[in-house]
Amino acid sequence: MTFEMWSPFHYLFIISPFLLVIGFAFLFKRCDEKTLRMTGIYLSLIGIALLIGRNIEIYFKTEQLNPEMIPLQICHLANFFLFFAFLLKNNVLFSTAFCFNLPAAFLSIVFADSLTNYSTILNWQGMAYIWGHALIVGVVLWAYFNGMIHLDFKILRRTVWVVTGMFFISIVVNNLFMKWMPGFTSNYFYTTIPQSGTPLELLYNMGEKTTILGLQFNPIYILLLLCVGLSVVFLFYGLYLFLNKVRKVKSSVYRLKAS
């Protein structure tokens, strides 16, 4: 079974995270906070298990270690961010998952061009891509609607530092991995090259690759990419505030009707 962009299956893939949210809401509607948090931990572990299975399959295909097997991509890290966010009740990790990983994962669902390169999606790589991204978006939204995500400007500021730090660290990591693993392209956070078929290609073409202190990168592209990433963070913080305001208005209406 192969994947085709904008096919009925692709549209089902796009709405799958929201179907998961509805399913989770129905299954766990009577659970207390502790049970919900443990459920979040287990769901995150499922995402990590899918990732491990994917990496084992890649290793047996290539018979060598390569950057694809090291879980440092935005959506790969999301599984670990969610796991430790639920485990530690960490607001910064929840904020990073909601404001950064969620939109990145959803964009990977909408622009799922890389799936068209698979000879079949009925393997660990294909299933990990499909279920992994759907779980990230679904679990983050489910956590929000269950009141487990709490953001304010102080938390947002720390989130910005986390995201900015990961962007610049990825440049160094990408260069080191391509030096240590010749023949492979390391592209964590897409700071080496943009994902094919996405608007990021326009940003990349605005600059040129250069070498500074032994590191190869496109500085204009990196800065524009960082601006896009931070804009998404602030946009989803605004979405969080808007949704909270809507929920408070609805709660007030329900209380008035009840009285």
C-alpha atoms as a printed R data frame, in Angstrom:
    type eleno elety resid chain resno       x      y      z
1   ATOM     1    CA   MET     A     1   0.000  0.000  0.000
2   ATOM     2    CA   THR     A     2   1.483  3.318 -1.090
3   ATOM     3    CA   PHE     A     3   0.647  6.865  0.003
4   ATOM     4    CA   GLU     A     4  -0.769  9.474 -2.360
5   ATOM     5    CA   MET     A     5  -0.993 13.164 -1.530
6   ATOM     6    CA   TRP     A     6  -4.546 14.564 -1.336
7   ATOM     7    CA   SER     A     7  -6.084 11.123 -1.627
8   ATOM     8    CA   PRO     A     8  -9.043 10.096  0.579
9   ATOM     9    CA   PHE     A     9  -6.552  8.371  2.895
10  ATOM    10    CA   HIS     A    10  -4.521 11.589  3.181
11  ATOM    11    CA   TYR     A    11  -7.643 13.546  4.162
12  ATOM    12    CA   LEU     A    12  -8.410 10.865  6.741
13  ATOM    13    CA   PHE     A    13  -4.837 11.246  8.002
14  ATOM    14    CA   ILE     A    14  -5.364 15.012  8.350
15  ATOM    15    CA   ILE     A    15  -8.481 14.629 10.511
16  ATOM    16    CA   SER     A    16  -7.139 11.615 12.446
17  ATOM    17    CA   PRO     A    17  -5.696 13.660 15.373
18  ATOM    18    CA   PHE     A    18  -9.102 15.233 15.990
19  ATOM    19    CA   LEU     A    19 -10.768 11.825 15.866
20  ATOM    20    CA   LEU     A    20  -8.246 10.681 18.472
21  ATOM    21    CA   VAL     A    21  -9.121 13.661 20.700
22  ATOM    22    CA   ILE     A    22 -12.819 12.753 20.506
23  ATOM    23    CA   GLY     A    23 -12.034  9.106 21.213
24  ATOM    24    CA   PHE     A    24  -9.777  9.938 24.179
25  ATOM    25    CA   ALA     A    25 -12.393 12.349 25.561
26  ATOM    26    CA   PHE     A    26 -15.033  9.616 25.432
27  ATOM    27    CA   LEU     A    27 -12.827  6.871 26.880
28  ATOM    28    CA   PHE     A    28 -11.344  8.897 29.742
29  ATOM    29    CA   LYS     A    29 -14.166 11.357 30.519
30  ATOM    30    CA   ARG     A    30 -14.724  9.958 34.029
31  ATOM    31    CA   CYS     A    31 -11.048  9.703 35.000
32  ATOM    32    CA   ASP     A    32  -9.450 11.824 37.723
33  ATOM    33    CA   GLU     A    33  -6.380 14.029 37.192
34  ATOM    34    CA   LYS     A    34  -3.885 11.354 38.270
35  ATOM    35    CA   THR     A    35  -5.368  8.788 35.883
36  ATOM    36    CA   LEU     A    36  -5.375 11.307 33.038
37  ATOM    37    CA   ARG     A    37  -1.722 12.104 33.665
38  ATOM    38    CA   MET     A    38  -0.790  8.403 33.715
39  ATOM    39    CA   THR     A    39  -2.763  7.930 30.504
40  ATOM    40    CA   GLY     A    40  -0.727 10.747 28.939
41  ATOM    41    CA   ILE     A    41   2.476  8.988 30.016
42  ATOM    42    CA   TYR     A    42   1.334  5.697 28.452
43  ATOM    43    CA   LEU     A    43   0.289  7.402 25.212
44  ATOM    44    CA   SER     A    44   3.690  9.113 25.031
45  ATOM    45    CA   LEU     A    45   5.385  5.761 25.571
46  ATOM    46    CA   ILE     A    46   3.411  4.349 22.628
47  ATOM    47    CA   GLY     A    47   4.838  7.143 20.470
48  ATOM    48    CA   ILE     A    48   8.356  6.359 21.730
49  ATOM    49    CA   ALA     A    49   7.819  2.628 21.049
50  ATOM    50    CA   LEU     A    50   6.756  3.416 17.459
51  ATOM    51    CA   LEU     A    51   9.897  5.504 17.076
52  ATOM    52    CA   ILE     A    52  12.137  2.723 18.424
53  ATOM    53    CA   GLY     A    53  10.537  0.175 16.076
54  ATOM    54    CA   ARG     A    54  11.052  2.542 13.146
55  ATOM    55    CA   ASN     A    55  14.714  3.022 14.004
56  ATOM    56    CA   ILE     A    56  15.322 -0.720 14.350
57  ATOM    57    CA   GLU     A    57  13.800 -1.254 10.904
58  ATOM    58    CA   ILE     A    58  16.004  1.482  9.404
59  ATOM    59    CA   TYR     A    59  19.085 -0.083 10.988
60  ATOM    60    CA   PHE     A    60  18.361 -3.508  9.499
61  ATOM    61    CA   LYS     A    61  17.820 -1.907  6.088
62  ATOM    62    CA   THR     A    62  20.990  0.202  6.083
63  ATOM    63    CA   GLU     A    63  23.125 -1.982  8.420
64  ATOM    64    CA   GLN     A    64  24.765  1.133  9.823
65  ATOM    65    CA   LEU     A    65  24.016  4.039 12.125
66  ATOM    66    CA   ASN     A    66  22.710  7.155 10.374
67  ATOM    67    CA   PRO     A    67  21.103 10.462 11.466
68  ATOM    68    CA   GLU     A    68  17.592  9.175 10.667
69  ATOM    69    CA   MET     A    69  17.886  6.796 13.617
70  ATOM    70    CA   ILE     A    70  18.735  9.439 16.212
71  ATOM    71    CA   PRO     A    71  15.464 10.966 17.538
72  ATOM    72    CA   LEU     A    72  16.362 14.650 17.402
73  ATOM    73    CA   GLN     A    73  13.852 15.835 14.815
74  ATOM    74    CA   ILE     A    74  11.110 18.200 15.989
75  ATOM    75    CA   CYS     A    75   8.405 15.547 15.935
76  ATOM    76    CA   HIS     A    76  10.670 12.833 17.350
77  ATOM    77    CA   LEU     A    77  11.546 15.015 20.328
78  ATOM    78    CA   ALA     A    78   7.851 15.733 20.869
79  ATOM    79    CA   ASN     A    79   7.329 12.198 22.175
80  ATOM    80    CA   PHE     A    80   9.968 12.734 24.861
81  ATOM    81    CA   PHE     A    81   8.775 16.270 25.653
82  ATOM    82    CA   LEU     A    82   5.274 14.930 26.219
83  ATOM    83    CA   PHE     A    83   6.485 11.998 28.311
84  ATOM    84    CA   PHE     A    84   8.476 14.212 30.683
85  ATOM    85    CA   ALA     A    85   5.790 16.926 30.653
86  ATOM    86    CA   PHE     A    86   3.228 14.414 31.947
87  ATOM    87    CA   LEU     A    87   5.723 12.741 34.276
88  ATOM    88    CA   LEU     A    88   7.075 15.945 35.841
89  ATOM    89    CA   LYS     A    89   4.035 18.196 35.322
90  ATOM    90    CA   ASN     A    90   6.428 20.589 33.590
91  ATOM    91    CA   ASN     A    91   4.695 23.658 32.135
92  ATOM    92    CA   VAL     A    92   7.621 24.643 29.882
93  ATOM    93    CA   LEU     A    93   7.656 21.210 28.241
94  ATOM    94    CA   PHE     A    94   3.871 21.335 27.836
95  ATOM    95    CA   SER     A    95   4.219 24.829 26.383
96  ATOM    96    CA   THR     A    96   6.877 23.661 23.901
97  ATOM    97    CA   ALA     A    97   4.677 20.732 22.901
98  ATOM    98    CA   PHE     A    98   1.600 22.947 22.411
99  ATOM    99    CA   CYS     A    99   3.213 26.006 20.812
100 ATOM   100    CA   PHE     A   100   5.912 24.314 18.723
101 ATOM   101    CA   ASN     A   101   5.681 20.522 18.384
102 ATOM   102    CA   LEU     A   102   1.921 20.442 17.761
103 ATOM   103    CA   PRO     A   103   1.947 22.810 14.744
104 ATOM   104    CA   ALA     A   104   5.119 21.173 13.376
105 ATOM   105    CA   ALA     A   105   3.548 17.719 13.645
106 ATOM   106    CA   PHE     A   106   0.320 18.890 12.020
107 ATOM   107    CA   LEU     A   107   2.241 20.474  9.142
108 ATOM   108    CA   SER     A   108   4.027 17.138  8.678
109 ATOM   109    CA   ILE     A   109   0.593 15.560  8.329
110 ATOM   110    CA   VAL     A   110  -0.624 18.123  5.789
111 ATOM   111    CA   PHE     A   111   2.673 18.171  3.837
112 ATOM   112    CA   ALA     A   112   3.315 14.443  4.034
113 ATOM   113    CA   ASP     A   113   5.296 14.312  0.783
114 ATOM   114    CA   SER     A   114   7.992 12.099  2.289
115 ATOM   115    CA   LEU     A   115   5.438  9.282  2.658
116 ATOM   116    CA   THR     A   116   5.121  9.132 -1.135
117 ATOM   117    CA   ASN     A   117   8.736  7.920 -1.279
118 ATOM   118    CA   TYR     A   118   7.905  4.768  0.703
119 ATOM   119    CA   SER     A   119   7.366  1.624 -1.381
120 ATOM   120    CA   THR     A   120   4.741  0.741  1.230
121 ATOM   121    CA   ILE     A   121   3.380  2.420  4.347
122 ATOM   122    CA   LEU     A   122   2.540 -0.964  5.867
123 ATOM   123    CA   ASN     A   123   5.828 -1.144  7.765
124 ATOM   124    CA   TRP     A   124   7.288  0.401 10.920
125 ATOM   125    CA   GLN     A   125   8.492  3.519  9.115
126 ATOM   126    CA   GLY     A   126   5.125  4.201  7.519
127 ATOM   127    CA   MET     A   127   3.075  3.375 10.604
128 ATOM   128    CA   ALA     A   128   5.420  5.346 12.869
129 ATOM   129    CA   TYR     A   129   5.026  8.396 10.627
130 ATOM   130    CA   ILE     A   130   1.238  8.132 10.446
131 ATOM   131    CA   TRP     A   131   0.413  7.128 14.020
132 ATOM   132    CA   GLY     A   132   3.325  9.044 15.556
133 ATOM   133    CA   HIS     A   133   2.282 12.411 14.117
134 ATOM   134    CA   ALA     A   134  -1.412 11.760 14.763
135 ATOM   135    CA   LEU     A   135  -0.616 10.909 18.398
136 ATOM   136    CA   ILE     A   136   1.489 14.021 18.941
137 ATOM   137    CA   VAL     A   137  -1.266 16.361 17.756
138 ATOM   138    CA   GLY     A   138  -4.049 14.348 19.374
139 ATOM   139    CA   VAL     A   139  -2.366 13.927 22.758
140 ATOM   140    CA   VAL     A   140  -1.361 17.603 23.015
141 ATOM   141    CA   LEU     A   141  -4.897 18.766 22.211
142 ATOM   142    CA   TRP     A   142  -6.360 16.178 24.589
143 ATOM   143    CA   ALA     A   143  -4.012 17.415 27.349
144 ATOM   144    CA   TYR     A   144  -5.131 20.995 26.710
145 ATOM   145    CA   PHE     A   145  -8.855 20.192 26.841
146 ATOM   146    CA   ASN     A   146  -8.280 18.317 30.102
147 ATOM   147    CA   GLY     A   147  -6.675 21.381 31.712
148 ATOM   148    CA   MET     A   148  -3.156 19.972 31.910
149 ATOM   149    CA   ILE     A   149  -1.536 22.779 29.901
150 ATOM   150    CA   HIS     A   150  -1.100 26.107 31.705
151 ATOM   151    CA   LEU     A   151   0.666 28.981 29.936
152 ATOM   152    CA   ASP     A   152   1.535 32.537 30.837
153 ATOM   153    CA   PHE     A   153   4.086 35.020 29.505
154 ATOM   154    CA   LYS     A   154   6.812 33.806 31.866
155 ATOM   155    CA   ILE     A   155   6.395 30.232 30.631
156 ATOM   156    CA   LEU     A   156   6.243 31.512 27.040
157 ATOM   157    CA   ARG     A   157   9.544 33.357 27.492
158 ATOM   158    CA   ARG     A   158  11.224 30.153 28.671
159 ATOM   159    CA   THR     A   159   9.680 28.291 25.739
160 ATOM   160    CA   VAL     A   160  11.185 30.817 23.324
161 ATOM   161    CA   TRP     A   161  14.624 30.205 24.825
162 ATOM   162    CA   VAL     A   162  14.166 26.432 24.507
163 ATOM   163    CA   VAL     A   163  13.098 26.676 20.853
164 ATOM   164    CA   THR     A   164  15.861 29.159 19.955
165 ATOM   165    CA   GLY     A   165  18.477 27.015 21.676
166 ATOM   166    CA   MET     A   166  17.335 23.887 19.836
167 ATOM   167    CA   PHE     A   167  17.547 25.682 16.481
168 ATOM   168    CA   PHE     A   168  21.156 26.796 16.967
169 ATOM   169    CA   ILE     A   169  22.271 23.528 18.565
170 ATOM   170    CA   SER     A   170  20.830 21.650 15.579
171 ATOM   171    CA   ILE     A   171  23.247 23.482 13.239
172 ATOM   172    CA   VAL     A   172  26.238 22.135 15.159
173 ATOM   173    CA   VAL     A   173  24.727 18.658 15.528
174 ATOM   174    CA   ASN     A   174  23.861 18.447 11.816
175 ATOM   175    CA   ASN     A   175  27.386 19.382 10.796
176 ATOM   176    CA   LEU     A   176  28.984 16.943 13.240
177 ATOM   177    CA   PHE     A   177  26.762 14.033 12.205
178 ATOM   178    CA   MET     A   178  27.407 14.605  8.496
179 ATOM   179    CA   LYS     A   179  31.135 14.633  9.274
180 ATOM   180    CA   TRP     A   180  30.930 11.457 11.361
181 ATOM   181    CA   MET     A   181  28.464  9.709  9.037
182 ATOM   182    CA   PRO     A   182  29.559 10.566  5.487
183 ATOM   183    CA   GLY     A   183  27.019  9.841  2.790
184 ATOM   184    CA   PHE     A   184  24.049 10.843  4.950
185 ATOM   185    CA   THR     A   185  22.288 14.192  5.354
186 ATOM   186    CA   SER     A   186  21.549 15.278  8.904
187 ATOM   187    CA   ASN     A   187  18.647 17.711  8.875
188 ATOM   188    CA   TYR     A   188  17.333 18.150 12.420
189 ATOM   189    CA   PHE     A   189  14.919 21.082 12.679
190 ATOM   190    CA   TYR     A   190  15.338 21.455  8.894
191 ATOM   191    CA   THR     A   191  18.288 23.785  9.471
192 ATOM   192    CA   THR     A   192  20.366 22.048  6.762
193 ATOM   193    CA   ILE     A   193  17.799 22.054  3.949
194 ATOM   194    CA   PRO     A   194  14.026 22.683  3.877
195 ATOM   195    CA   GLN     A   195  11.541 19.840  3.658
196 ATOM   196    CA   SER     A   196  10.682 19.217  0.023
197 ATOM   197    CA   GLY     A   197   7.327 20.567 -1.117
198 ATOM   198    CA   THR     A   198   6.933 23.080  1.732
199 ATOM   199    CA   PRO     A   199   7.051 26.908  1.701
200 ATOM   200    CA   LEU     A   200  10.378 26.665  3.549
201 ATOM   201    CA   GLU     A   201  12.046 26.156  0.163
202 ATOM   202    CA   LEU     A   202  11.329 29.820 -0.632
203 ATOM   203    CA   LEU     A   203  13.188 30.902  2.513
204 ATOM   204    CA   TYR     A   204  16.182 28.731  1.652
205 ATOM   205    CA   ASN     A   205  16.466 30.288 -1.817
206 ATOM   206    CA   MET     A   206  16.734 33.777 -0.281
207 ATOM   207    CA   GLY     A   207  20.213 33.035  1.029
208 ATOM   208    CA   GLU     A   208  23.330 31.036  0.230
209 ATOM   209    CA   LYS     A   209  25.231 28.360  2.085
210 ATOM   210    CA   THR     A   210  28.405 29.539  3.774
211 ATOM   211    CA   THR     A   211  31.040 28.145  6.152
212 ATOM   212    CA   ILE     A   212  31.759 29.804  9.502
213 ATOM   213    CA   LEU     A   213  34.048 28.227 12.103
214 ATOM   214    CA   GLY     A   214  33.911 24.986 10.158
215 ATOM   215    CA   LEU     A   215  30.102 24.878 10.168
216 ATOM   216    CA   GLN     A   216  28.206 24.883  6.863
217 ATOM   217    CA   PHE     A   217  24.791 26.563  6.891
218 ATOM   218    CA   ASN     A   218  22.644 29.130  5.130
219 ATOM   219    CA   PRO     A   219  22.555 32.079  7.606
220 ATOM   220    CA   ILE     A   220  19.658 33.939  5.946
221 ATOM   221    CA   TYR     A   221  17.610 30.759  5.846
222 ATOM   222    CA   ILE     A   222  18.421 29.948  9.483
223 ATOM   223    CA   LEU     A   223  17.344 33.391 10.706
224 ATOM   224    CA   LEU     A   224  14.157 33.343  8.618
225 ATOM   225    CA   LEU     A   225  13.415 29.791  9.742
226 ATOM   226    CA   LEU     A   226  13.902 30.808 13.388
227 ATOM   227    CA   CYS     A   227  11.565 33.782 12.877
228 ATOM   228    CA   VAL     A   228   8.947 31.440 11.420
229 ATOM   229    CA   GLY     A   229   9.368 29.033 14.327
230 ATOM   230    CA   LEU     A   230   9.040 31.768 16.944
231 ATOM   231    CA   SER     A   231   6.094 33.307 15.085
232 ATOM   232    CA   VAL     A   232   4.341 29.943 15.312
233 ATOM   233    CA   VAL     A   233   5.095 29.806 19.046
234 ATOM   234    CA   PHE     A   234   3.555 33.246 19.629
235 ATOM   235    CA   LEU     A   235   0.641 32.437 17.311
236 ATOM   236    CA   PHE     A   236  -0.240 29.319 19.293
237 ATOM   237    CA   TYR     A   237   0.191 31.186 22.570
238 ATOM   238    CA   GLY     A   238  -2.403 33.624 21.221
239 ATOM   239    CA   LEU     A   239  -4.577 30.659 20.236
240 ATOM   240    CA   TYR     A   240  -4.224 29.310 23.786
241 ATOM   241    CA   LEU     A   241  -5.374 32.646 25.241
242 ATOM   242    CA   PHE     A   242  -8.278 32.829 22.796
243 ATOM   243    CA   LEU     A   243  -9.453 29.284 23.551
244 ATOM   244    CA   ASN     A   244  -9.210 29.945 27.271
245 ATOM   245    CA   LYS     A   245 -11.317 33.073 26.882
246 ATOM   246    CA   VAL     A   246 -13.953 31.145 24.903
247 ATOM   247    CA   ARG     A   247 -14.036 28.415 27.548
248 ATOM   248    CA   LYS     A   248 -14.468 30.976 30.333
249 ATOM   249    CA   VAL     A   249 -17.342 32.647 28.465
250 ATOM   250    CA   LYS     A   250 -19.049 29.271 27.972
251 ATOM   251    CA   SER     A   251 -18.548 28.408 31.655
252 ATOM   252    CA   SER     A   252 -20.118 31.723 32.677
253 ATOM   253    CA   VAL     A   253 -23.113 31.086 30.397
254 ATOM   254    CA   TYR     A   254 -23.601 27.596 31.841
255 ATOM   255    CA   ARG     A   255 -23.443 28.936 35.410
256 ATOM   256    CA   LEU     A   256 -26.044 31.621 34.583
257 ATOM   257    CA   LYS     A   257 -28.368 29.033 33.057
258 ATOM   258    CA   ALA     A   258 -27.912 26.734 36.032
259 ATOM   259    CA   SER     A   259 -28.768 29.515 38.474
